[in-house]
CSV table of C-alpha atoms in Angstrom, one decimal:
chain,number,residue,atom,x,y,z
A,9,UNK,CA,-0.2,-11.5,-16.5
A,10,UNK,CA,3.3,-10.9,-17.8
A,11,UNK,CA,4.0,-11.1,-21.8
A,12,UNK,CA,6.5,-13.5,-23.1
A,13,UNK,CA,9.0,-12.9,-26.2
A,14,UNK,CA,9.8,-15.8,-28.2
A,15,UNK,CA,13.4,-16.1,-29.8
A,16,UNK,CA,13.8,-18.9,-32.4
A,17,UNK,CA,17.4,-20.1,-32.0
A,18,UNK,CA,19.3,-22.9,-33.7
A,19,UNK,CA,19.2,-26.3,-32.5
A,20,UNK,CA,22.5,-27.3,-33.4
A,21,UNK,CA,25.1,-24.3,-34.3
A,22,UNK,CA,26.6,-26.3,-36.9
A,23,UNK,CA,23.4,-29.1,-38.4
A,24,UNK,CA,20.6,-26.4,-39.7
A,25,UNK,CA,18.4,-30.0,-40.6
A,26,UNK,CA,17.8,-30.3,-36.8
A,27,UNK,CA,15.8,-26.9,-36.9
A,28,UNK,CA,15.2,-24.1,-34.4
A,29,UNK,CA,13.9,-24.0,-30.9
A,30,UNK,CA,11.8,-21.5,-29.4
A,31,UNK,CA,13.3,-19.9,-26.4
A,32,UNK,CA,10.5,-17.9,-25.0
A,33,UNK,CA,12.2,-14.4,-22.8
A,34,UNK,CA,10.2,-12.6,-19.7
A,35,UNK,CA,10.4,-10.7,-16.7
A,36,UNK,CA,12.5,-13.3,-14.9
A,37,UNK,CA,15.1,-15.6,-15.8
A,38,UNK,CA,17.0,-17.8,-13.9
A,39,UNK,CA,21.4,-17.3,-14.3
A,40,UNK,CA,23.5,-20.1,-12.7
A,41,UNK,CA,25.1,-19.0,-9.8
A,42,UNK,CA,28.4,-19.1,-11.1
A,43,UNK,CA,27.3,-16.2,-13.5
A,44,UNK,CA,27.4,-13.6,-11.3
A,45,UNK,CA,29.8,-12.5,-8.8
A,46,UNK,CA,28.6,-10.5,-6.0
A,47,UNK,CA,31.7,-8.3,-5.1
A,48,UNK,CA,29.6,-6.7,-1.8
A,49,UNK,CA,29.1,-9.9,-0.4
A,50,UNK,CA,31.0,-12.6,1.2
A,51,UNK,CA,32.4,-14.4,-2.1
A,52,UNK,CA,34.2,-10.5,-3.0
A,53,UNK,CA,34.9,-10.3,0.5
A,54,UNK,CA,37.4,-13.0,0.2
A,55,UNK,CA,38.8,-12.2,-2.5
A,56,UNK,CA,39.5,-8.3,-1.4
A,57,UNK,CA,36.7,-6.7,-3.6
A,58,UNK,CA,37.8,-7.2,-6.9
A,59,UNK,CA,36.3,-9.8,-9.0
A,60,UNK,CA,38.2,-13.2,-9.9
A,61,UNK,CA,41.0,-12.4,-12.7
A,62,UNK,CA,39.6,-12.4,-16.3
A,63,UNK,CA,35.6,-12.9,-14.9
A,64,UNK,CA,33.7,-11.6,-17.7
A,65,UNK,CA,30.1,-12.2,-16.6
A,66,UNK,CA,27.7,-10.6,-14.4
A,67,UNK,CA,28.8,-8.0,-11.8
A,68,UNK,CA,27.2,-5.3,-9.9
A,69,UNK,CA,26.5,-1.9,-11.9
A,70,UNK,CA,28.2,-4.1,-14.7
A,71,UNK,CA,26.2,-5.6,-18.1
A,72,UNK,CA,26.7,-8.9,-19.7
A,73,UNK,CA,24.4,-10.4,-22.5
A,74,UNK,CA,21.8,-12.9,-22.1
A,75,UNK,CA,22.8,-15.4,-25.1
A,76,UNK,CA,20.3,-15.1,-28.0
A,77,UNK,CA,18.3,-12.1,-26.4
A,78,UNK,CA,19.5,-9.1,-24.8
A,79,UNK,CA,22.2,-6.8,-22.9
A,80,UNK,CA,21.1,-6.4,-19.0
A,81,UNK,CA,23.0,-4.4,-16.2
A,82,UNK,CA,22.8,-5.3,-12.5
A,83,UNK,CA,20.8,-2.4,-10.9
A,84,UNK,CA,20.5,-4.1,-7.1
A,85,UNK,CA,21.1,-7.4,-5.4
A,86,UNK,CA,18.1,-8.7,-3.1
A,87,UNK,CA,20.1,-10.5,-0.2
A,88,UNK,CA,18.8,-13.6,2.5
A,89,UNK,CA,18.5,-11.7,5.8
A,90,UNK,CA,20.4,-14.7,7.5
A,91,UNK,CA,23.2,-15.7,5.0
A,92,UNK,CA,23.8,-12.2,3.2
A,93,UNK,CA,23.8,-13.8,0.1
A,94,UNK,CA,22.3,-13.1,-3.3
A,95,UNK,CA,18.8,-14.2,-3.9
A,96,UNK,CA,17.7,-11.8,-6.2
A,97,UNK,CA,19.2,-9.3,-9.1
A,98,UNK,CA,17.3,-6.3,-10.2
A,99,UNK,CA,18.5,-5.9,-13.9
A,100,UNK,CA,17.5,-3.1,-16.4
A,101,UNK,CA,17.4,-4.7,-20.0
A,102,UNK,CA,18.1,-2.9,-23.2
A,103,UNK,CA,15.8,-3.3,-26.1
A,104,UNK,CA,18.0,-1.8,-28.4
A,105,UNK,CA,20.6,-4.5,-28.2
A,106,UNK,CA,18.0,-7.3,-28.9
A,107,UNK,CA,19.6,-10.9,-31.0
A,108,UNK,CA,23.6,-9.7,-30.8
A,109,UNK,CA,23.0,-6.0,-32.0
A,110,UNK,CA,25.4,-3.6,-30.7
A,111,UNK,CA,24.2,-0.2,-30.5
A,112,UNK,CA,26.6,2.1,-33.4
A,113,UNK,CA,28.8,4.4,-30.7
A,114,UNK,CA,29.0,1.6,-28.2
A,115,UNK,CA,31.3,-0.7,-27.1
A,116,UNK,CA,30.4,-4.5,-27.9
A,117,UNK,CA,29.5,-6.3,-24.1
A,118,UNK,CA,31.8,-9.3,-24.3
A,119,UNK,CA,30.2,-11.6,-20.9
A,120,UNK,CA,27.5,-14.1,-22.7
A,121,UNK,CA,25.9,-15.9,-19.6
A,122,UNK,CA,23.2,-18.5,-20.5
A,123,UNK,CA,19.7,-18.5,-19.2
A,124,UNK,CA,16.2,-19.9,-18.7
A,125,UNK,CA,13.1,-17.5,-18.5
A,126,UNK,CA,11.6,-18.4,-15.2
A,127,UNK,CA,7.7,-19.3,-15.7
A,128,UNK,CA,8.3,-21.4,-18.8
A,129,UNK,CA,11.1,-23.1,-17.7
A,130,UNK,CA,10.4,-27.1,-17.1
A,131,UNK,CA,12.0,-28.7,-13.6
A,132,UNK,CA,14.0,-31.9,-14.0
A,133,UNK,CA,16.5,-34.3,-12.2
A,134,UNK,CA,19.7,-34.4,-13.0
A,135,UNK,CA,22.1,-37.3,-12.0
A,136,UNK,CA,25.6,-36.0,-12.2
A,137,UNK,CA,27.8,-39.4,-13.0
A,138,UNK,CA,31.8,-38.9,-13.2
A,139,UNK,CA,34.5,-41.3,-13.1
A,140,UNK,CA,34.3,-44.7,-10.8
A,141,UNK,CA,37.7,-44.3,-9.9
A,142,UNK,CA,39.8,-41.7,-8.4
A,143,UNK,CA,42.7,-42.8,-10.3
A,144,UNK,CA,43.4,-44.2,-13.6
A,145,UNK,CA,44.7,-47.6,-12.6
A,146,UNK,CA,42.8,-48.2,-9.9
A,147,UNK,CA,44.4,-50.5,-7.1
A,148,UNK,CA,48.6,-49.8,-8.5
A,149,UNK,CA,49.4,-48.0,-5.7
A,150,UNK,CA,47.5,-49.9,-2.5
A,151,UNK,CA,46.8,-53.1,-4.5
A,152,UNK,CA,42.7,-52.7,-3.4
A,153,UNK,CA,41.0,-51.2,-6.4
A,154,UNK,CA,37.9,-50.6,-4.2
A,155,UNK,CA,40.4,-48.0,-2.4
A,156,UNK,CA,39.9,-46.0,-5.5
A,157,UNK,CA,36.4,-45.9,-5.6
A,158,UNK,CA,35.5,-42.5,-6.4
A,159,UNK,CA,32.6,-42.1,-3.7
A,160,UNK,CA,31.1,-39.2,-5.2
A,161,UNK,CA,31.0,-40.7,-8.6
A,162,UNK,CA,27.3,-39.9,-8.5
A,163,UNK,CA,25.8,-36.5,-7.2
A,164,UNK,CA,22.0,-36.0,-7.9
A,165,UNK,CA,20.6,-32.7,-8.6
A,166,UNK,CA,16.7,-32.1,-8.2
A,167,UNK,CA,14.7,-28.9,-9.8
A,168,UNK,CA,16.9,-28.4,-12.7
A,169,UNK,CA,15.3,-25.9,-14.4
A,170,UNK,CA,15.7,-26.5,-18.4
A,171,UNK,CA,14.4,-24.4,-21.7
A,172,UNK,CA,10.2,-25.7,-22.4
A,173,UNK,CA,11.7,-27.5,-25.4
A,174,UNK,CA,13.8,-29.9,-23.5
A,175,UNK,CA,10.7,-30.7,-22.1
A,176,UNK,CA,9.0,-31.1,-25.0
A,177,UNK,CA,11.0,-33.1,-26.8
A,178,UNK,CA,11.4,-35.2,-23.9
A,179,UNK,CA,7.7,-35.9,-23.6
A,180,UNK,CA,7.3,-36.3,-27.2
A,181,UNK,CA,10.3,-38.9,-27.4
A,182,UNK,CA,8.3,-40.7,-24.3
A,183,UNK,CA,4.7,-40.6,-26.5
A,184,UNK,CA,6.5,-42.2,-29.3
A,185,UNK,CA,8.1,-44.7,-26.9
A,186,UNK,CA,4.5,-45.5,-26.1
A,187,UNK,CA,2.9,-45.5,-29.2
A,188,UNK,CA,5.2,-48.2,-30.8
A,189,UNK,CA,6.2,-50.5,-27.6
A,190,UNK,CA,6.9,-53.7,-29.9
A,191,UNK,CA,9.7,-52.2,-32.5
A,192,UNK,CA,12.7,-53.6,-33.1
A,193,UNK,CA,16.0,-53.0,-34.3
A,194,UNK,CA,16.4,-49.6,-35.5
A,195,UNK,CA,13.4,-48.7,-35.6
A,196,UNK,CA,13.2,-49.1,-31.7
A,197,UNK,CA,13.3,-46.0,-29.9
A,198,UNK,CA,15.0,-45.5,-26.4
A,199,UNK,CA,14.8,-42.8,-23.8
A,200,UNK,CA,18.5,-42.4,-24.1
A,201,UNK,CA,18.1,-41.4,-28.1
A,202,UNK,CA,17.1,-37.7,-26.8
A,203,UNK,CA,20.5,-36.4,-25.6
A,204,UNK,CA,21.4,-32.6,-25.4
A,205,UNK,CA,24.8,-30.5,-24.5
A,206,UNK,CA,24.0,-28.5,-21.2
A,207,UNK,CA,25.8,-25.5,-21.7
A,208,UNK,CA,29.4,-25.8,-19.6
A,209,UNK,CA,28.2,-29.0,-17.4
A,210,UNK,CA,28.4,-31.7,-20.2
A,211,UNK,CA,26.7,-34.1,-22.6
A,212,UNK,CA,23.5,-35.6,-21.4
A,213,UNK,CA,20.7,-38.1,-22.0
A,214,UNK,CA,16.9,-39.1,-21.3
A,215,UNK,CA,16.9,-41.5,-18.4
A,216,UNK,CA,14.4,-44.3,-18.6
A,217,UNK,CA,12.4,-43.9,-15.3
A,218,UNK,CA,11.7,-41.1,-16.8
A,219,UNK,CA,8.0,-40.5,-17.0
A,220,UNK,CA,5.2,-37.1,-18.4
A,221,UNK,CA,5.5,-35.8,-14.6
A,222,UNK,CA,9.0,-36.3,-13.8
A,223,UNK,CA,11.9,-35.7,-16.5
A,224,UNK,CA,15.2,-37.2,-15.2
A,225,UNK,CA,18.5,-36.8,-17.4
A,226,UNK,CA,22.2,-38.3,-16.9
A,227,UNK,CA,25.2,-36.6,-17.0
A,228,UNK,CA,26.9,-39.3,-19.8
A,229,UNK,CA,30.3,-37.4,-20.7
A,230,UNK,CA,31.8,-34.1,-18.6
A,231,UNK,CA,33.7,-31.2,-20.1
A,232,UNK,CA,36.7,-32.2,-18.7
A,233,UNK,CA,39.2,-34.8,-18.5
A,234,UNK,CA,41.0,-35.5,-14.8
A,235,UNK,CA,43.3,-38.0,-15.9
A,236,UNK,CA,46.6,-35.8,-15.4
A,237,UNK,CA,47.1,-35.8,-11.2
A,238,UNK,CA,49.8,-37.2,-9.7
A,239,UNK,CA,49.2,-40.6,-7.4
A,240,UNK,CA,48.6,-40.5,-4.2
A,241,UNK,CA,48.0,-36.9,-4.4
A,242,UNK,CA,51.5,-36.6,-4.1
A,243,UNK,CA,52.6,-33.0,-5.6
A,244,UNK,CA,52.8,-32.4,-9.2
A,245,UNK,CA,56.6,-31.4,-10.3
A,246,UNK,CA,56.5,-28.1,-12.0
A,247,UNK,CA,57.9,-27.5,-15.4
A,248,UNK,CA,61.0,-25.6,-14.9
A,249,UNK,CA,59.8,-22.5,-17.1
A,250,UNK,CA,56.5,-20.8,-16.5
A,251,UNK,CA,54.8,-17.8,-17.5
A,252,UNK,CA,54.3,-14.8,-15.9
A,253,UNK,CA,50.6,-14.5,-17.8
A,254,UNK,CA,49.3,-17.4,-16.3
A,255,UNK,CA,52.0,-18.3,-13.5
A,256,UNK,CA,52.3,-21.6,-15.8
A,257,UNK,CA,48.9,-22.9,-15.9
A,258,UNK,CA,46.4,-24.9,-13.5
A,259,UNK,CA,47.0,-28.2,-11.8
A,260,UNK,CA,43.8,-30.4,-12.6
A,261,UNK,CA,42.7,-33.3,-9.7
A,262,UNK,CA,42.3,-36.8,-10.8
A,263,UNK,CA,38.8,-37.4,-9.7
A,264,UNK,CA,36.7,-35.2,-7.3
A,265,UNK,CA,33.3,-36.3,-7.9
A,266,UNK,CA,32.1,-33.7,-9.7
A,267,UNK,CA,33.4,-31.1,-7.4
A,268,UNK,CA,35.9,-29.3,-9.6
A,269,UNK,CA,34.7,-26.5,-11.7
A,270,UNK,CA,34.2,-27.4,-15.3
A,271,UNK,CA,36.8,-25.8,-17.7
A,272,UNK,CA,36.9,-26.4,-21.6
A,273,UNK,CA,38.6,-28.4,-23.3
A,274,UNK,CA,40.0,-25.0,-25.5
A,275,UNK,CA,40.9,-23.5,-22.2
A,276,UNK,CA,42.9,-25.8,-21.0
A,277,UNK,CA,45.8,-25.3,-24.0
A,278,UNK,CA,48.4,-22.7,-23.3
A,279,UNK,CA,47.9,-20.7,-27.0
A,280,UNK,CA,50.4,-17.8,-26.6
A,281,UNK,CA,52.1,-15.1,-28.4
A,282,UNK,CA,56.0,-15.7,-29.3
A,283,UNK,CA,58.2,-13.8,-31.8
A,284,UNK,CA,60.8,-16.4,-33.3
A,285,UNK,CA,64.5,-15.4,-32.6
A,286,UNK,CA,66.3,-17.6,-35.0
A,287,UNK,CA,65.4,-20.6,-37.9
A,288,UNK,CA,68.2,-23.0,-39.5
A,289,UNK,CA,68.0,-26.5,-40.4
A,290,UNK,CA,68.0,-29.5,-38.2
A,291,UNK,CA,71.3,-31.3,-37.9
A,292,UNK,CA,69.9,-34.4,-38.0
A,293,UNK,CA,66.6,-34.3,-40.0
A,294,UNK,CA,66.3,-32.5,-44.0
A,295,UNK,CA,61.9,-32.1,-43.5
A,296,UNK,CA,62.9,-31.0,-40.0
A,297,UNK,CA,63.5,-27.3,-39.1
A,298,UNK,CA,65.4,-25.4,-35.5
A,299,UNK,CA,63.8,-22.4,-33.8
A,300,UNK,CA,64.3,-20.1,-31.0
A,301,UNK,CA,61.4,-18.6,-29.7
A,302,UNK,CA,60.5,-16.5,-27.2
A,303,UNK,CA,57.2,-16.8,-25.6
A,304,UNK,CA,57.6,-14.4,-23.0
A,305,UNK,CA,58.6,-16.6,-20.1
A,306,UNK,CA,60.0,-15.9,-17.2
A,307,UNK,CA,61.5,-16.9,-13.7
A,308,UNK,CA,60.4,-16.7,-10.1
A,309,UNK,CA,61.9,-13.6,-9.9
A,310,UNK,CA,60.3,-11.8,-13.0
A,311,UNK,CA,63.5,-12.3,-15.0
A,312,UNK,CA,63.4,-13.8,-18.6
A,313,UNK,CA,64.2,-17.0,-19.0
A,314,UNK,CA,66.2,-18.3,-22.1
A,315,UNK,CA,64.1,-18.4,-25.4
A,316,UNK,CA,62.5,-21.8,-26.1
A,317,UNK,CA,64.1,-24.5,-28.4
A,318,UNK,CA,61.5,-25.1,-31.3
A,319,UNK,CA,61.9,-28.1,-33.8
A,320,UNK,CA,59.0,-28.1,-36.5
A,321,UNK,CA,57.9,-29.8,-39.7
A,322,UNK,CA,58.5,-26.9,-41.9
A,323,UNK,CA,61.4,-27.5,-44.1
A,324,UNK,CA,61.1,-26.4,-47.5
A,325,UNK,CA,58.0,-24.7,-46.5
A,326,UNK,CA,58.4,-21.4,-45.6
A,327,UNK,CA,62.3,-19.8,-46.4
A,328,UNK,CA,64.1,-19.2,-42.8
A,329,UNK,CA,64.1,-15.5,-44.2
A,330,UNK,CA,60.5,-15.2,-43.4
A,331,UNK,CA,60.5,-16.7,-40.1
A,332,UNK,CA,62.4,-14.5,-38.4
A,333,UNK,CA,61.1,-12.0,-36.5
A,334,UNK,CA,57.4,-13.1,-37.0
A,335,UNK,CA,55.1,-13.2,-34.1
A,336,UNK,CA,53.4,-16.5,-34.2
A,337,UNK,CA,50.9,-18.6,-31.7
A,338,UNK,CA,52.8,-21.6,-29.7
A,339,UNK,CA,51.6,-24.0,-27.4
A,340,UNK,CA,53.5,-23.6,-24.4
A,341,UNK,CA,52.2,-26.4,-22.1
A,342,UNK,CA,52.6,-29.8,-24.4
A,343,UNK,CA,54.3,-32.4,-23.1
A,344,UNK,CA,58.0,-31.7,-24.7
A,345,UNK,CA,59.1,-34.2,-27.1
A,346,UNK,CA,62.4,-35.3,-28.4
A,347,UNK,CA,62.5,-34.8,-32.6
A,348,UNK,CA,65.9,-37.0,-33.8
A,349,UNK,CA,67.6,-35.7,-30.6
A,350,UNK,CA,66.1,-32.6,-30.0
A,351,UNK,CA,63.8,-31.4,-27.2
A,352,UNK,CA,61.1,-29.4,-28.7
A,353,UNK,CA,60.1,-27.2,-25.8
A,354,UNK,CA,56.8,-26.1,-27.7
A,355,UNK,CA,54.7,-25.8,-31.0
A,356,UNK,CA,53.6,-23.4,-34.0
A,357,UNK,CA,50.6,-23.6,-35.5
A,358,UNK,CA,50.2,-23.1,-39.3
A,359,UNK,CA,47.4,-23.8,-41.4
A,360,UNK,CA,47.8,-26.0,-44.2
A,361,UNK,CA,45.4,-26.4,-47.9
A,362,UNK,CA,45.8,-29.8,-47.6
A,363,UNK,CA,47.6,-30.6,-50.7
A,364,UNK,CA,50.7,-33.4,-50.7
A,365,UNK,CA,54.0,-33.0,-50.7
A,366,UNK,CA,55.9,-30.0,-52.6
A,367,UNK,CA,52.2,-28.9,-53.6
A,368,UNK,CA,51.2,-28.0,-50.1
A,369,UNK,CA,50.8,-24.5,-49.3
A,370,UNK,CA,51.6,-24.2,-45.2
A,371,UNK,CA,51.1,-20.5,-43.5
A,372,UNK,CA,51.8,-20.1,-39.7
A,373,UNK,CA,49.4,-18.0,-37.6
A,374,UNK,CA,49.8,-14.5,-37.6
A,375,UNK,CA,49.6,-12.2,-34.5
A,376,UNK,CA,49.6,-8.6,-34.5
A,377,UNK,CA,53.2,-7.2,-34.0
A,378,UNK,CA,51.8,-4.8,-30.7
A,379,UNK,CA,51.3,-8.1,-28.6
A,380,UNK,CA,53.8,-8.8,-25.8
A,381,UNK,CA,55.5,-12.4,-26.2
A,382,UNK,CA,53.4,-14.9,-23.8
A,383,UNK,CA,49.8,-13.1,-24.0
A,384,UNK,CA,47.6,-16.0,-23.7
A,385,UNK,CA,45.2,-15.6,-26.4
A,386,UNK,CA,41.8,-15.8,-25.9
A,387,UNK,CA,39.0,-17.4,-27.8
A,388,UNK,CA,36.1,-15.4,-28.8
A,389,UNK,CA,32.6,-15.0,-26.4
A,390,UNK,CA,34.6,-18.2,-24.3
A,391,UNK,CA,35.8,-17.2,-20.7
A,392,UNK,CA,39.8,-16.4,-20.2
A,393,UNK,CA,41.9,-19.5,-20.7
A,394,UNK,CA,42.9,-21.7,-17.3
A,395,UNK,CA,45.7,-23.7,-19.2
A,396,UNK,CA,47.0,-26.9,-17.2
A,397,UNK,CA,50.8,-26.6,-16.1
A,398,UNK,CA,51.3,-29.2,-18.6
A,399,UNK,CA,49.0,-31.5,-20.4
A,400,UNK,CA,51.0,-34.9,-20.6
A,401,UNK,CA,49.0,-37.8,-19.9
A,402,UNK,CA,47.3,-39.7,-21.9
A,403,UNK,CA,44.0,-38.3,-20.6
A,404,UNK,CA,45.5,-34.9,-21.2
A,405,UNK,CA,46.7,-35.2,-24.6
A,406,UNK,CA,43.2,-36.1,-25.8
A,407,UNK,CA,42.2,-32.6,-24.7
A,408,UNK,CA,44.7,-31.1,-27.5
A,409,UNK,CA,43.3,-33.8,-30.1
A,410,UNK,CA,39.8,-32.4,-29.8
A,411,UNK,CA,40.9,-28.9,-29.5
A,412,UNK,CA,42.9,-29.1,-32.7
A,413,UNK,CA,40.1,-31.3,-34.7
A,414,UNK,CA,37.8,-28.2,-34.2
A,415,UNK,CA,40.4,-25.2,-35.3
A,416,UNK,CA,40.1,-23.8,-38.9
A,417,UNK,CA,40.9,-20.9,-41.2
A,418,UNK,CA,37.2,-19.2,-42.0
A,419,UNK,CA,36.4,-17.1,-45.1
A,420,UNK,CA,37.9,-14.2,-44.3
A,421,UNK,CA,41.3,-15.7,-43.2
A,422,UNK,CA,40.8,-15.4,-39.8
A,423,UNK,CA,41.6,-18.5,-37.2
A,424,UNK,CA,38.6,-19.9,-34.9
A,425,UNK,CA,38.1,-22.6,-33.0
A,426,UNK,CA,34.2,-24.8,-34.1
A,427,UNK,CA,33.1,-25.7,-31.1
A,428,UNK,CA,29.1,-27.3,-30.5
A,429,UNK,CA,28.0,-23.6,-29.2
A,430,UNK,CA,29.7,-21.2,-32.0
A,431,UNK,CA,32.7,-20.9,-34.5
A,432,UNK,CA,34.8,-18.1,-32.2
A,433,UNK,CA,37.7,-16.4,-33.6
A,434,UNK,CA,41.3,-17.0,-31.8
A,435,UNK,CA,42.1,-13.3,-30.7
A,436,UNK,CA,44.5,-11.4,-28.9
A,437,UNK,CA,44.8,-7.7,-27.4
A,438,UNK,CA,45.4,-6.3,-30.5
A,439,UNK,CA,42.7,-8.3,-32.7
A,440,UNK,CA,42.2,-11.7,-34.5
A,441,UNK,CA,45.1,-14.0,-35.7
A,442,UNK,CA,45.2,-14.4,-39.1
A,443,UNK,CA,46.8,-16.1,-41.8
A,444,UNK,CA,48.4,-14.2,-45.1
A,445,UNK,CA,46.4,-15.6,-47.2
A,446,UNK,CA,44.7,-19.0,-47.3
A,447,UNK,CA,41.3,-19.6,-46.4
A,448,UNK,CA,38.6,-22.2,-45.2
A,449,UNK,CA,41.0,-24.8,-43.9
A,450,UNK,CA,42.8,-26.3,-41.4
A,451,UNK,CA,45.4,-25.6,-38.6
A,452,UNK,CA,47.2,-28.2,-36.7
C-alpha cells in the first residue's frame, strides 16, 4: 500500500486557540480544474497557445506549489480518448522544497494551488446557494419581482472531495448533536455551528440532513459581490479614462447563478502605481489638500491622458515639499467623489499610528521609483488582480470596506493585506511597498 505524509497546518491563519489540522499528503491528489491550464488541449487552443494573462498555476513542463507541502512540475497529461481533455497529470515532486522551503540558488515558485490527497479525502454534497434575485430591486424595471428570480440561485454539487478533517469534525459535531438532543439555549448545538472557508468558492456550513454516511454543506456567503450591473443588462458606460495595464478593469454580472468565476474581494480594487505631479492647498477646504497624479493612463489610442485631479485629507500632514515627485499607490477605479467642489478622480493610501489630531503621524505608501506609473500591484501568493471598471454601487463599495479593514503596516514596515488564508505583502515589480518608517498599523 502507498505511505501517507502528515502535515499539521493551522486551522485558522490568524486564531492559533482553534489548533492545527492534519493534512495527510500521497501519491495522488486531487487540483480543481481551474488549477491547471492545459495549453495542448482545447482550452489553449482557443486562446492561441499561450496561457490566460497573469495565470500563475499549474502548466505543462511548468511547477507550482502544493499549499503547505511541496513544489511539483507537470511531466505528462493523461487525456479522455473521446473529449481530448485532461484526466490525469503525471507530476514529479521535490522533496527538497517540503513546508515553503526554497532551495538556496533557486528561484521562489510563486503559483500556490490548493489540494486534497486522493485516498483520504472524504466525499460530500455541496449545495451552491447565490442570490434569489438577478437584480437588486427586484420587480423596478418590469413591475413582476418573480421576473427576477434568479433560476439558478441553487446549483448542487455531489462528490465534493474535502480534507479527512472536515469530515471529522463534521461527524464529531453530529455525535455531540446526538449525545445531548434536549439542550437548550446556548448550550444547544446545531449542524450549522461547524462552518469552514472553502478556499476561493466561499463561506460554508453543516447542513442538517446531514447524517455519518452522507455530509452535505451550504454555500452561506460567496466571494463576491454582483451588485454593480447595469439593469436590463443594458451596457455599462465606461469611465472615460482607462488603463492600458488592465484596459480599465472587469465588468461584473448582477446575478448568474453561480456561473461567474469567483474573484476576491482584494482583486477587484484597482491598487496602482502613480508619481504625484503637483500638491497646493485646496481653495475651498484648510484640512483639504490638491494633487495631480499620474497613474499611467491612457487613451484608446495608447496616448496619455491628462494626469488625474487628487483631493486628500493631508493638510498639515506631510509638507507639499515631500509630495512631489513621490511614487505612491492610488485607487484608480472608486467611484469619483466631489470634496467642497472638487472631483477627486482617485485615492492615496497612507498609513496612520492612530493618534488624534496634530499628534497623528500619517505616511503614504511607498513604491520603488523603477515602477512605471499604472502597474497594478499585486498581492503576495494571490492570483493577478481583475479590478472592476469601477466599483460604485453600493454592493461594490462594500468590496473596498472589507479590503481596507484587512490592510496594515507589519513589523518590518512593509504593507499587506490580512486576509482568512495569510497576511500577503502588497508588492510591485520592483519589490514590496513600504512605508518610511511606522510600523504595525493601519492604512486607509
Amino acid at each position: 500500500g502507498s505511505t501517507l505524509e502528515d502535515f499539521e497546518v493551522p486551522r485558522h491563519p490568524k486564531r492559533e486557540e482553534l489548533g492545527d489540522r492534519t493534512v495527510p499528503f500521497g501519491k495522488s491528489v486531487y487540483i480543481e480544474r481551474s488549477d491547471f491550464f492545459d495549453l495542448e488541449g482545447p482550452e489553449g487552443e482557443a486562446n492561441g497557445g499561450r496561457p490566460p494573462r497573469g495565470f500563475k498555476r499549474l502548466l505543462p513542463g511548468e511547477k507550482v506549489r502544493l499549499k503547505y507541502a511541496y513544489v511539483i512540475s507537470c511531466d505528462e497529461v493523461v487525456r479522455d480518448e473521446t473529449t481530448n481533455e485532461p484526466v490525469e497529470l503525471k507530476c514529479t515532486f521535490y522533496p527538497e522544497t517540503r513546508a515553503g522551503v526554497t532551495p538556496e540558488g533557486e528561484a521562489r515558485v510563486k503559483g500556490i494551488v490548493q489540494w486534497v490527497e486522493a485516498s483520504a479525502g472524504a466525499r460530500c454534497q455541496v449545495m451552491q446557494y447565490d442570490r434569489l434575485f438577478k437584480a437588486e430591486e427586484p420587480g423596478k424595471e418590469s413591475d413582476d419581482f418573480t421576473a427576477d428570480l434568479n433560476k439558478g440561485s441553487l446549483k448542487v454539487v455531489k462528490d465534493v472531495i474535502v480534507e479527512p478533517s472536515v469530515a471529522m469534525d463534521a461527524l464529531g459535531t453530529i455525535a455531540q448533536m446526538r449525545s445531548n438532543p434536549d439542550a437548550l439555549g446556548n448550550n444547544k448545538l446545531y449542524h450549522s455551528d461547524l462552518t469552514y472557508q472553502f478556499e476561493r468558492s466561499g463561506y460554508f456550513a453543516l447542513d442538517s440532513s446531514s447524517t455519518v454516511d452522507k455530509l452535505v454543506f451550504n454555500r452561506v456567503v460567496t466571494l463576491r459581490d454582483t451588485w454593480d450591473a447595469a439593469p436590463n443588462n443594458k451596457k455599462a458606460k465606461q469611465p472615460k479614462k482607462q488603463n492600458q495595464q488592465n484596459n480599465g478593469g472587469r465588468k461584473r454580472g448582477g446575478g448568474g447563478g453561480g456561473q461567474a468565476p469567483v474573484v476576491e474581494d482584494a482583486r477587484r480594487v484597482a491598487l496602482r502605481a502613480g508619481t504625484i505631479l503637483e500638491a497646493g492647498p485646496h481653495p475651498e477646504a484648510d484640512s483639504l489638500i490638491l494633487l495631480k497624479l499620474d497613474c499611467g493612463d491612457t487613451n484608446e489610442d495608447g496616448e496619455a491622458e491628462e494626469p488625474r485631479t487628487v483631493v486628500a485629507g493631508l493638510a498639515g500632514k506631510i509638507p507639499f515639499n515631500e509630495l512631489i515627485n513621490r511614487k505612491v499607490v492610488c485607487i484608480t477605479n472608486l467611484k469619483p467623489a466631489k470634496m467642497r467642489g472638487i472631483e477627486s478622480m482617485a485615492m492615496l493610501l497612507a498609513a496612520s499610528d492612530g493618534k488624534e489630531g496634530d499628534d497623528e503621524t500619517v505616511q503614504l505608501l511607498d513604491v520603488p521609483d523603477s515602477v512605471p506609473n499604472g502597474e497594478l500591484l499585486s498581492f503576495e501568493n494571490m492570483d493577478e488582480g481583475e479590478p472592476d471598471v469601477m466599483l460604485k454601487s453600493k454592493g461594490a463599495l462594500k468590496v473596498w470596506d472589507r479590503v481596507k479593514s484587512k490592510l496594515r503596516v507589519n513589523e518590518n514596515g512593509e504593507a499587506t493585506y490580512q486576509d482568512e488564508d495569510a497576511v500577503r505583502k502588497i508588492t510591485t515589480s520592483a519589490g514590496p511597498v513600504r512605508v518610511s518608517s511606522l510600523t504595525d498599523c493601519t492604512i486607509g
